[in-house]
Each structure stands twice: as C-alpha cells, then as structure tokens.
Amino acid sequence: MKKTVNTRHNKGQGGGRYAAFAILVLILLAVGGYYFFSSPRKATLPPDPTKVEKTVQPSVPVYKDATLPDKTEPVKPPPADYPAEPVVRPQQKTPTEIEKNVGSGKLAIIIDDMGASISEARALADIGVPLTFSIIPGLRSYREVAAYAASKGIETMIHIPMQSKGWPATRLENNGLLVSMSDDDISERLKGFMRDIPNAAGANNHMGSEFTEHADIMKSVLAELKGKKLFFVDSVTSPQTTGQKVAQELGMRSARRNVFLDNEQNSSYILGQLDQAVRLARKNGSAIAICHPHPMTIKTLAGALPGLEKQGIKFVPASALVR
C-alpha cells in the first residue's frame, strides 16, 4: 500500500519557520533603529539652560588700580621751595614752534642740583651749548663733576643749601645754612664750600625760602662771597627774598632767576617754559633760566637748544648776565 504524505502539515511547518525568522528580523531592525536614531539625536537637542556649565576664562594678570605697571625710570621731584611765584602754564610748544620766533637775545641756563652723577654732567656737556653747573657741595660725585666741568670749560657755581619754610619736615642737606646759625658758623661753612669747589665763579641758593627772607643773615652770606669775588644769582624761592637787594647794597655782582623750566617733568611743559625764557631774552636782551638734571629735562634741552642757537639765541654762562 502506497504511503500518503501530509503536504499541508509540511507546508505548515515550513511557513511557521519563515514567519518566526521574519519576526526576529523585524525585532532586530526595530532595536537597531531605536539605538541608531535615538542616541545621536540627543546630542543635537538644545541644552537645558539650568544645566549649562559655566565657562572658565583663562586667568590674566591684573594690575593694581587697573593701571599698567610703570616702566619709566623714576625722576627726582623738584625741590620743595620751587616755584616761589605762581606758575603760569604756557601754551605747549614744540622745538620747531619755538624756533619760529626769530630774534636775538642772551639766555643763561643754570643747571641746579649738580654733583650727584657724572653721567648727568656728560650728557649736558654733549648738548654743545654753554651751560652753567650749580653744584651742591657734599653730593656723591660733586668733586668729580666739578673737575669734569673745569676740564670742559663749563662754568660752575656753588648751589648753597639754605633752610626752607618746610624745614625740618622738608629735608635739608647736613651742611645747609640755618637761620639760627651764628655769623661765624655761616662764614666757616661757606669757606668750606669754596674750598670744595675752588673753580666756582658764583653761587645761588638751593631752597632757602625761609633763609633768603632774612636780610641780616643774607648779608653775612653775600659778604663772604663778595670777599672771594664770587657773584650771586637769587633763585627766588620766596616772593619776599632779600637776596638780590642785599647783594646790590653790598655792591656785588648779582642777578635773579627769571624762569624755572622743569617744575613738571614732561617735554611739552619744559618746552613751553623754555619758550617763555626765550621771549624774555628777546624782549629784554637777556634772561636767566634754572632747571635740574632730570632725564626728561636733559632730553628736551638736547632737542631744542641747538635749534634756538641757530635762530639767534646766544647761550651764555650766568656770569655774563650779572651786574
């Protein structure tokens, strides 16, 4: 008897296997699609503002008072007594603008406070115009500066330290003259100054807003200078100074300062003061200016003085303008 094959049952088993396989594939595709499409999209969602981390900025140097550190070389302040008279701020000038004011005139520039540095003396000498060095006896290099000036034919003066109104709060050199000193003490101290700077042609006061107001003690000072045939230039550190008045009474050669050049340490100010001195020299025939060996002063004078000389200003030592 021939065996009958149940094809429906076989077909049913084969179809079941295919269906199970298809379902498995669909499940795998679904799982894979979920991870494929869901994970990357998370990175593109906008960040939650409540969970954003703060950005840490790189540290930068912070300077005190929000200012950059000053790399300029410090400069010495002007003496406490300067100026005795109100400073009229001049219009700022350049060397070229000063040179436009043509006309002749004699100008003596006295450099006060010399004696601290030989390099200052050399830099001033290199400007190439006549200047007068007023040296404070006792400063670190005063002997060397005096000898250097003598070797270069530069006129020197004794810059006599005198008591100011601010003393003793305002510093005064140990060899300074005080109003309480006797005539003998003043005479002895001045003789020492003249021995220290033997080639000095004259003298002027360093500070002295208190001392120069006392005619009696100024007479003691000026009589000593006259005895050695030195002239005196009154620096005018007090409106009530008696310096030139007493000098004239004694019949000694004397003069007074007209302009301070560098009460402020910037080039525009110094040039403006220099312009004022030049105008006075052209108007009156001569003028005396005083300044100090600050780096900015030296630099400004070096740039301006040679041009002024070409424009008719004759630079002369202080001795040429005393009467």
mmCIF file of C-alpha atoms in Angstrom:
data_model
loop_
_atom_site.group_PDB
_atom_site.id
_atom_site.type_symbol
_atom_site.label_atom_id
_atom_site.label_comp_id
_atom_site.label_asym_id
_atom_site.label_seq_id
_atom_site.Cartn_x
_atom_site.Cartn_y
_atom_site.Cartn_z
ATOM 1 C CA MET A 1 0.000 0.000 0.000
ATOM 2 C CA LYS A 2 1.405 3.386 -1.026
ATOM 3 C CA LYS A 3 2.265 5.833 1.934
ATOM 4 C CA THR A 4 0.410 9.111 1.769
ATOM 5 C CA VAL A 5 2.450 12.311 2.551
ATOM 6 C CA ASN A 6 0.697 15.075 4.512
ATOM 7 C CA THR A 7 1.771 18.089 2.450
ATOM 8 C CA ARG A 8 -0.445 20.509 4.351
ATOM 9 C CA HIS A 9 1.347 19.669 7.588
ATOM 10 C CA ASN A 10 4.777 20.055 5.972
ATOM 11 C CA LYS A 11 3.813 23.299 4.417
ATOM 12 C CA GLY A 12 2.540 24.483 7.760
ATOM 13 C CA GLN A 13 5.833 23.721 9.467
ATOM 14 C CA GLY A 14 7.876 25.486 6.777
ATOM 15 C CA GLY A 15 5.664 28.546 6.845
ATOM 16 C CA GLY A 16 5.959 28.794 10.611
ATOM 17 C CA ARG A 17 9.730 28.796 10.460
ATOM 18 C CA TYR A 18 9.742 31.579 7.867
ATOM 19 C CA ALA A 19 7.316 33.641 9.893
ATOM 20 C CA ALA A 20 9.400 33.272 13.057
ATOM 21 C CA PHE A 21 12.517 34.251 11.177
ATOM 22 C CA ALA A 22 10.786 37.351 9.722
ATOM 23 C CA ILE A 23 9.556 38.415 13.151
ATOM 24 C CA LEU A 24 13.081 38.015 14.558
ATOM 25 C CA VAL A 25 14.494 40.189 11.757
ATOM 26 C CA LEU A 26 11.840 42.843 12.394
ATOM 27 C CA ILE A 27 12.652 42.849 16.097
ATOM 28 C CA LEU A 28 16.385 43.232 15.401
ATOM 29 C CA LEU A 29 15.710 46.044 12.940
ATOM 30 C CA ALA A 30 13.469 47.780 15.436
ATOM 31 C CA VAL A 31 16.063 47.552 18.216
ATOM 32 C CA GLY A 32 18.871 48.650 15.925
ATOM 33 C CA GLY A 33 16.768 51.520 14.568
ATOM 34 C CA TYR A 34 15.976 52.666 18.072
ATOM 35 C CA TYR A 35 19.640 52.915 19.048
ATOM 36 C CA PHE A 36 20.638 54.298 15.679
ATOM 37 C CA PHE A 37 18.067 57.093 15.578
ATOM 38 C CA SER A 38 17.640 57.933 19.249
ATOM 39 C CA SER A 39 21.232 58.106 20.564
ATOM 40 C CA PRO A 40 22.745 60.608 18.057
ATOM 41 C CA ARG A 41 19.728 62.877 18.232
ATOM 42 C CA LYS A 42 20.320 63.502 21.914
ATOM 43 C CA ALA A 43 23.493 65.494 21.112
ATOM 44 C CA THR A 44 21.608 67.823 18.809
ATOM 45 C CA LEU A 45 18.916 68.772 21.294
ATOM 46 C CA PRO A 46 19.190 72.316 22.698
ATOM 47 C CA PRO A 47 20.952 72.336 26.072
ATOM 48 C CA ASP A 48 18.957 72.714 29.231
ATOM 49 C CA PRO A 49 19.704 76.248 30.449
ATOM 50 C CA THR A 50 19.596 75.074 34.033
ATOM 51 C CA LYS A 51 22.332 72.530 33.402
ATOM 52 C CA VAL A 52 24.785 74.540 31.273
ATOM 53 C CA GLU A 53 28.239 74.595 32.828
ATOM 54 C CA LYS A 54 29.915 77.955 33.291
ATOM 55 C CA THR A 55 32.905 78.591 31.031
ATOM 56 C CA VAL A 56 36.114 79.179 32.944
ATOM 57 C CA GLN A 57 38.096 82.021 31.375
ATOM 58 C CA PRO A 58 41.890 81.781 31.335
ATOM 59 C CA SER A 59 43.499 83.883 34.047
ATOM 60 C CA VAL A 60 45.137 87.174 33.054
ATOM 61 C CA PRO A 61 47.412 89.413 35.126
ATOM 62 C CA VAL A 62 45.526 92.116 36.995
ATOM 63 C CA TYR A 63 47.412 95.262 37.992
ATOM 64 C CA LYS A 64 46.611 97.356 40.986
ATOM 65 C CA ASP A 65 44.156 100.178 40.306
ATOM 66 C CA ALA A 66 43.641 98.770 36.811
ATOM 67 C CA THR A 67 46.767 100.507 35.551
ATOM 68 C CA LEU A 68 49.702 99.072 33.679
ATOM 69 C CA PRO A 69 52.950 98.861 35.594
ATOM 70 C CA ASP A 70 55.094 101.966 35.187
ATOM 71 C CA LYS A 71 58.306 101.030 33.407
ATOM 72 C CA THR A 72 59.657 104.557 33.181
ATOM 73 C CA GLU A 73 62.716 105.468 35.123
ATOM 74 C CA PRO A 74 61.747 107.397 38.288
ATOM 75 C CA VAL A 75 62.737 111.011 38.327
ATOM 76 C CA LYS A 76 63.726 113.241 41.197
ATOM 77 C CA PRO A 77 60.975 115.661 42.275
ATOM 78 C CA PRO A 78 61.663 119.383 42.113
ATOM 79 C CA PRO A 79 62.909 120.986 45.347
ATOM 80 C CA ALA A 80 60.110 121.753 47.804
ATOM 81 C CA ASP A 81 60.691 125.512 47.528
ATOM 82 C CA TYR A 82 60.186 125.651 43.750
ATOM 83 C CA PRO A 83 58.476 127.704 42.458
ATOM 84 C CA ALA A 84 58.149 130.751 44.699
ATOM 85 C CA GLU A 85 55.958 132.531 42.210
ATOM 86 C CA PRO A 86 52.682 131.224 40.693
ATOM 87 C CA VAL A 87 53.316 129.070 37.646
ATOM 88 C CA VAL A 88 51.561 130.420 34.577
ATOM 89 C CA ARG A 89 51.076 127.364 32.425
ATOM 90 C CA PRO A 90 52.397 128.277 28.972
ATOM 91 C CA GLN A 91 50.941 127.093 25.736
ATOM 92 C CA GLN A 92 52.544 123.789 24.807
ATOM 93 C CA LYS A 93 55.287 124.141 22.233
ATOM 94 C CA THR A 94 57.455 122.002 20.026
ATOM 95 C CA PRO A 95 61.087 122.870 19.236
ATOM 96 C CA THR A 96 60.045 123.923 15.728
ATOM 97 C CA GLU A 97 57.386 126.303 17.051
ATOM 98 C CA ILE A 98 59.888 127.915 19.410
ATOM 99 C CA GLU A 99 62.345 128.409 16.564
ATOM 100 C CA LYS A 100 59.770 130.351 14.511
ATOM 101 C CA ASN A 101 60.035 133.274 16.957
ATOM 102 C CA VAL A 102 63.211 134.713 15.490
ATOM 103 C CA GLY A 103 65.225 137.458 17.140
ATOM 104 C CA SER A 104 68.398 137.840 19.144
ATOM 105 C CA GLY A 105 68.827 137.628 22.891
ATOM 106 C CA LYS A 106 71.149 136.177 25.513
ATOM 107 C CA LEU A 107 69.993 133.241 27.616
ATOM 108 C CA ALA A 108 71.832 131.708 30.579
ATOM 109 C CA ILE A 109 70.639 128.288 31.721
ATOM 110 C CA ILE A 110 71.742 127.244 35.212
ATOM 111 C CA ILE A 111 71.535 123.528 35.971
ATOM 112 C CA ASP A 112 70.855 123.233 39.710
ATOM 113 C CA ASP A 113 71.453 120.199 41.944
ATOM 114 C CA MET A 114 74.551 119.064 40.080
ATOM 115 C CA GLY A 115 77.017 116.733 41.795
ATOM 116 C CA ALA A 116 75.045 113.515 42.179
ATOM 117 C CA SER A 117 76.125 111.897 38.905
ATOM 118 C CA ILE A 118 78.964 112.360 36.431
ATOM 119 C CA SER A 119 76.789 110.856 33.670
ATOM 120 C CA GLU A 120 74.386 113.810 34.020
ATOM 121 C CA ALA A 121 77.287 116.209 33.579
ATOM 122 C CA ARG A 122 78.495 114.415 30.455
ATOM 123 C CA ALA A 123 75.018 114.320 28.903
ATOM 124 C CA LEU A 124 74.559 118.055 29.462
ATOM 125 C CA ALA A 125 78.001 118.858 28.087
ATOM 126 C CA ASP A 126 77.185 116.846 24.953
ATOM 127 C CA ILE A 127 74.359 119.277 24.091
ATOM 128 C CA GLY A 128 77.099 121.560 22.846
ATOM 129 C CA VAL A 129 75.903 124.969 24.103
ATOM 130 C CA PRO A 130 77.210 126.985 27.072
ATOM 131 C CA LEU A 131 75.501 125.995 30.326
ATOM 132 C CA THR A 132 76.295 126.704 33.980
ATOM 133 C CA PHE A 133 76.534 123.857 36.511
ATOM 134 C CA SER A 134 75.439 124.772 40.054
ATOM 135 C CA ILE A 135 76.899 122.073 42.309
ATOM 136 C CA ILE A 136 75.737 121.143 45.800
ATOM 137 C CA PRO A 137 78.845 120.522 47.947
ATOM 138 C CA GLY A 138 78.781 117.103 49.554
ATOM 139 C CA LEU A 139 76.781 115.200 46.956
ATOM 140 C CA ARG A 140 78.122 111.790 45.953
ATOM 141 C CA SER A 141 80.084 112.897 42.848
ATOM 142 C CA TYR A 142 80.406 116.650 43.406
ATOM 143 C CA ARG A 143 84.215 116.705 43.216
ATOM 144 C CA GLU A 144 84.232 114.618 40.038
ATOM 145 C CA VAL A 145 81.552 116.814 38.429
ATOM 146 C CA ALA A 146 83.450 119.988 39.367
ATOM 147 C CA ALA A 147 86.697 118.618 37.908
ATOM 148 C CA TYR A 148 84.917 117.453 34.745
ATOM 149 C CA ALA A 149 83.320 120.877 34.264
ATOM 150 C CA ALA A 150 86.688 122.564 34.676
ATOM 151 C CA SER A 151 88.233 120.268 32.073
ATOM 152 C CA LYS A 152 85.456 121.136 29.601
ATOM 153 C CA GLY A 153 85.470 124.868 30.249
ATOM 154 C CA ILE A 154 81.975 124.758 31.783
ATOM 155 C CA GLU A 155 81.235 127.479 34.319
ATOM 156 C CA THR A 156 80.392 126.257 37.822
ATOM 157 C CA MET A 157 78.585 127.784 40.773
ATOM 158 C CA ILE A 158 78.085 126.760 44.412
ATOM 159 C CA HIS A 159 74.499 125.696 44.998
ATOM 160 C CA ILE A 160 74.250 126.729 48.667
ATOM 161 C CA PRO A 161 71.728 124.677 50.689
ATOM 162 C CA MET A 162 69.568 127.021 52.785
ATOM 163 C CA GLN A 163 66.710 126.499 55.209
ATOM 164 C CA SER A 164 63.222 126.339 53.701
ATOM 165 C CA LYS A 165 59.910 127.157 55.337
ATOM 166 C CA GLY A 166 59.155 123.457 55.456
ATOM 167 C CA TRP A 167 62.269 122.555 57.464
ATOM 168 C CA PRO A 168 62.769 120.250 59.350
ATOM 169 C CA ALA A 169 59.900 118.270 57.800
ATOM 170 C CA THR A 170 61.414 119.134 54.422
ATOM 171 C CA ARG A 171 64.849 117.581 54.175
ATOM 172 C CA LEU A 172 67.915 119.818 54.080
ATOM 173 C CA GLU A 173 71.479 118.697 53.421
ATOM 174 C CA ASN A 174 73.542 118.271 56.592
ATOM 175 C CA ASN A 175 75.776 121.149 55.532
ATOM 176 C CA GLY A 176 72.851 123.513 54.901
ATOM 177 C CA LEU A 177 72.642 127.014 56.342
ATOM 178 C CA LEU A 178 70.066 127.656 59.079
ATOM 179 C CA VAL A 179 68.650 130.983 60.277
ATOM 180 C CA SER A 180 69.697 130.040 63.821
ATOM 181 C CA MET A 181 73.405 129.844 62.920
ATOM 182 C CA SER A 182 75.859 132.477 64.018
ATOM 183 C CA ASP A 183 77.774 134.638 61.557
ATOM 184 C CA ASP A 184 80.957 132.745 62.412
ATOM 185 C CA ASP A 185 79.319 129.386 61.718
ATOM 186 C CA ILE A 186 77.936 130.646 58.406
ATOM 187 C CA SER A 187 81.333 132.044 57.420
ATOM 188 C CA GLU A 188 83.113 128.805 58.273
ATOM 189 C CA ARG A 189 80.643 126.710 56.311
ATOM 190 C CA LEU A 190 80.876 128.958 53.248
ATOM 191 C CA LYS A 191 84.668 128.830 53.316
ATOM 192 C CA GLY A 192 84.381 125.047 53.246
ATOM 193 C CA PHE A 193 82.085 125.235 50.199
ATOM 194 C CA MET A 194 84.560 127.421 48.360
ATOM 195 C CA ARG A 195 87.411 125.042 49.160
ATOM 196 C CA ASP A 196 85.311 122.127 47.901
ATOM 197 C CA ILE A 197 84.533 123.829 44.558
ATOM 198 C CA PRO A 198 87.585 126.031 44.004
ATOM 199 C CA ASN A 199 86.765 126.966 40.401
ATOM 200 C CA ALA A 200 83.272 128.281 41.174
ATOM 201 C CA ALA A 201 82.580 131.693 39.650
ATOM 202 C CA GLY A 202 79.470 132.396 41.704
ATOM 203 C CA ALA A 203 76.687 130.949 43.834
ATOM 204 C CA ASN A 204 72.925 130.655 44.107
ATOM 205 C CA ASN A 205 70.587 129.372 46.795
ATOM 206 C CA HIS A 206 69.321 125.798 46.958
ATOM 207 C CA MET A 207 65.855 126.004 48.521
ATOM 208 C CA GLY A 208 66.074 128.810 51.134
ATOM 209 C CA SER A 209 62.508 130.138 51.140
ATOM 210 C CA GLU A 210 62.964 130.915 54.862
ATOM 211 C CA PHE A 211 66.652 131.812 54.901
ATOM 212 C CA THR A 212 66.610 134.307 51.996
ATOM 213 C CA GLU A 213 63.849 136.381 53.643
ATOM 214 C CA HIS A 214 66.257 137.431 56.439
ATOM 215 C CA ALA A 215 68.349 140.332 55.172
ATOM 216 C CA ASP A 216 70.755 140.286 58.134
ATOM 217 C CA ILE A 217 71.893 136.697 57.668
ATOM 218 C CA MET A 218 71.858 137.013 53.865
ATOM 219 C CA LYS A 219 74.277 139.886 54.332
ATOM 220 C CA SER A 220 76.662 137.536 56.155
ATOM 221 C CA VAL A 221 76.477 135.037 53.287
ATOM 222 C CA LEU A 222 76.894 137.552 50.490
ATOM 223 C CA ALA A 223 79.712 139.433 52.190
ATOM 224 C CA GLU A 224 81.666 136.168 52.345
ATOM 225 C CA LEU A 225 81.029 135.513 48.642
ATOM 226 C CA LYS A 226 81.981 139.060 47.687
ATOM 227 C CA GLY A 227 85.249 138.702 49.601
ATOM 228 C CA LYS A 228 86.156 135.861 47.220
ATOM 229 C CA LYS A 229 84.852 137.827 44.195
ATOM 230 C CA LEU A 230 82.001 135.437 43.548
ATOM 231 C CA PHE A 231 78.708 136.681 42.081
ATOM 232 C CA PHE A 232 75.254 135.733 43.379
ATOM 233 C CA VAL A 233 72.121 134.689 41.484
ATOM 234 C CA ASP A 234 68.946 134.787 43.546
ATOM 235 C CA SER A 235 66.937 131.644 42.746
ATOM 236 C CA VAL A 236 63.794 133.460 44.011
ATOM 237 C CA THR A 237 62.311 130.612 46.030
ATOM 238 C CA SER A 238 60.301 133.133 48.065
ATOM 239 C CA PRO A 239 58.437 136.231 46.861
ATOM 240 C CA GLN A 240 59.923 138.012 49.893
ATOM 241 C CA THR A 241 63.529 137.097 49.135
ATOM 242 C CA THR A 242 66.113 139.730 50.016
ATOM 243 C CA GLY A 243 68.965 138.109 48.077
ATOM 244 C CA GLN A 244 69.476 140.418 45.141
ATOM 245 C CA LYS A 245 68.517 143.534 47.124
ATOM 246 C CA VAL A 246 71.206 142.847 49.738
ATOM 247 C CA ALA A 247 73.725 141.965 47.011
ATOM 248 C CA GLN A 248 73.102 145.304 45.322
ATOM 249 C CA GLU A 249 73.518 147.127 48.645
ATOM 250 C CA LEU A 250 76.874 145.413 49.063
ATOM 251 C CA GLY A 251 77.872 146.424 45.548
ATOM 252 C CA MET A 252 78.492 142.859 44.407
ATOM 253 C CA ARG A 253 77.633 141.398 41.022
ATOM 254 C CA SER A 254 74.235 139.772 41.100
ATOM 255 C CA ALA A 255 71.118 138.781 39.143
ATOM 256 C CA ARG A 256 67.856 136.920 39.682
ATOM 257 C CA ARG A 257 66.228 133.937 38.091
ATOM 258 C CA ASN A 258 63.520 134.689 35.515
ATOM 259 C CA VAL A 259 62.050 131.260 34.678
ATOM 260 C CA PHE A 260 62.046 127.749 36.121
ATOM 261 C CA LEU A 261 61.988 125.284 33.233
ATOM 262 C CA ASP A 262 61.079 121.928 34.731
ATOM 263 C CA ASN A 263 58.718 122.090 37.680
ATOM 264 C CA GLU A 264 56.811 119.440 35.717
ATOM 265 C CA GLN A 265 58.566 116.528 34.110
ATOM 266 C CA ASN A 266 57.078 116.394 30.639
ATOM 267 C CA SER A 267 58.578 117.656 27.431
ATOM 268 C CA SER A 268 55.672 119.895 26.394
ATOM 269 C CA TYR A 269 55.755 121.764 29.699
ATOM 270 C CA ILE A 270 59.534 122.222 29.585
ATOM 271 C CA LEU A 271 59.368 123.498 26.001
ATOM 272 C CA GLY A 272 56.635 125.946 26.988
ATOM 273 C CA GLN A 273 58.767 127.295 29.839
ATOM 274 C CA LEU A 274 61.771 127.475 27.521
ATOM 275 C CA ASP A 275 59.681 129.478 25.065
ATOM 276 C CA GLN A 276 58.840 131.897 27.881
ATOM 277 C CA ALA A 277 62.535 132.313 28.698
ATOM 278 C CA VAL A 278 63.372 132.849 25.023
ATOM 279 C CA ARG A 279 60.673 135.530 24.685
ATOM 280 C CA LEU A 280 62.040 137.362 27.726
ATOM 281 C CA ALA A 281 65.567 137.169 26.343
ATOM 282 C CA ARG A 282 64.408 138.637 23.014
ATOM 283 C CA LYS A 283 62.299 141.312 24.673
ATOM 284 C CA ASN A 284 64.763 142.422 27.385
ATOM 285 C CA GLY A 285 68.030 141.416 25.753
ATOM 286 C CA SER A 286 68.747 138.658 28.266
ATOM 287 C CA ALA A 287 67.170 136.162 30.676
ATOM 288 C CA ILE A 288 68.207 133.557 33.241
ATOM 289 C CA ALA A 289 66.509 130.162 33.447
ATOM 290 C CA ILE A 290 67.015 127.435 36.039
ATOM 291 C CA CYS A 291 66.400 123.704 35.658
ATOM 292 C CA HIS A 292 67.628 120.388 37.019
ATOM 293 C CA PRO A 293 69.451 117.359 35.598
ATOM 294 C CA HIS A 294 66.349 115.168 35.242
ATOM 295 C CA PRO A 295 66.449 112.717 32.307
ATOM 296 C CA MET A 296 63.443 114.368 30.624
ATOM 297 C CA THR A 297 64.938 117.834 31.073
ATOM 298 C CA ILE A 298 68.245 116.786 29.530
ATOM 299 C CA LYS A 299 66.497 115.067 26.611
ATOM 300 C CA THR A 300 64.277 118.098 25.939
ATOM 301 C CA LEU A 301 67.137 120.598 26.118
ATOM 302 C CA ALA A 302 69.254 118.448 23.820
ATOM 303 C CA GLY A 303 66.491 118.524 21.210
ATOM 304 C CA ALA A 304 65.685 122.238 21.480
ATOM 305 C CA LEU A 305 68.785 124.288 22.329
ATOM 306 C CA PRO A 306 70.880 123.758 19.162
ATOM 307 C CA GLY A 307 67.946 124.909 17.024
ATOM 308 C CA LEU A 308 67.418 128.020 19.160
ATOM 309 C CA GLU A 309 71.077 128.895 18.787
ATOM 310 C CA LYS A 310 70.624 128.876 15.007
ATOM 311 C CA GLN A 311 67.625 131.195 15.388
ATOM 312 C CA GLY A 312 69.535 133.996 17.104
ATOM 313 C CA ILE A 313 69.530 133.000 20.788
ATOM 314 C CA LYS A 314 73.000 133.273 22.261
ATOM 315 C CA PHE A 315 73.593 130.908 25.163
ATOM 316 C CA VAL A 316 75.966 132.376 27.740
ATOM 317 C CA PRO A 317 77.243 131.409 31.205
ATOM 318 C CA ALA A 318 75.486 133.029 34.148
ATOM 319 C CA SER A 319 78.476 135.276 34.823
ATOM 320 C CA ALA A 320 77.757 137.098 31.542
ATOM 321 C CA LEU A 321 74.385 138.346 32.836
ATOM 322 C CA VAL A 322 75.212 139.509 36.391
ATOM 323 C CA ARG A 323 75.528 143.231 37.016
#
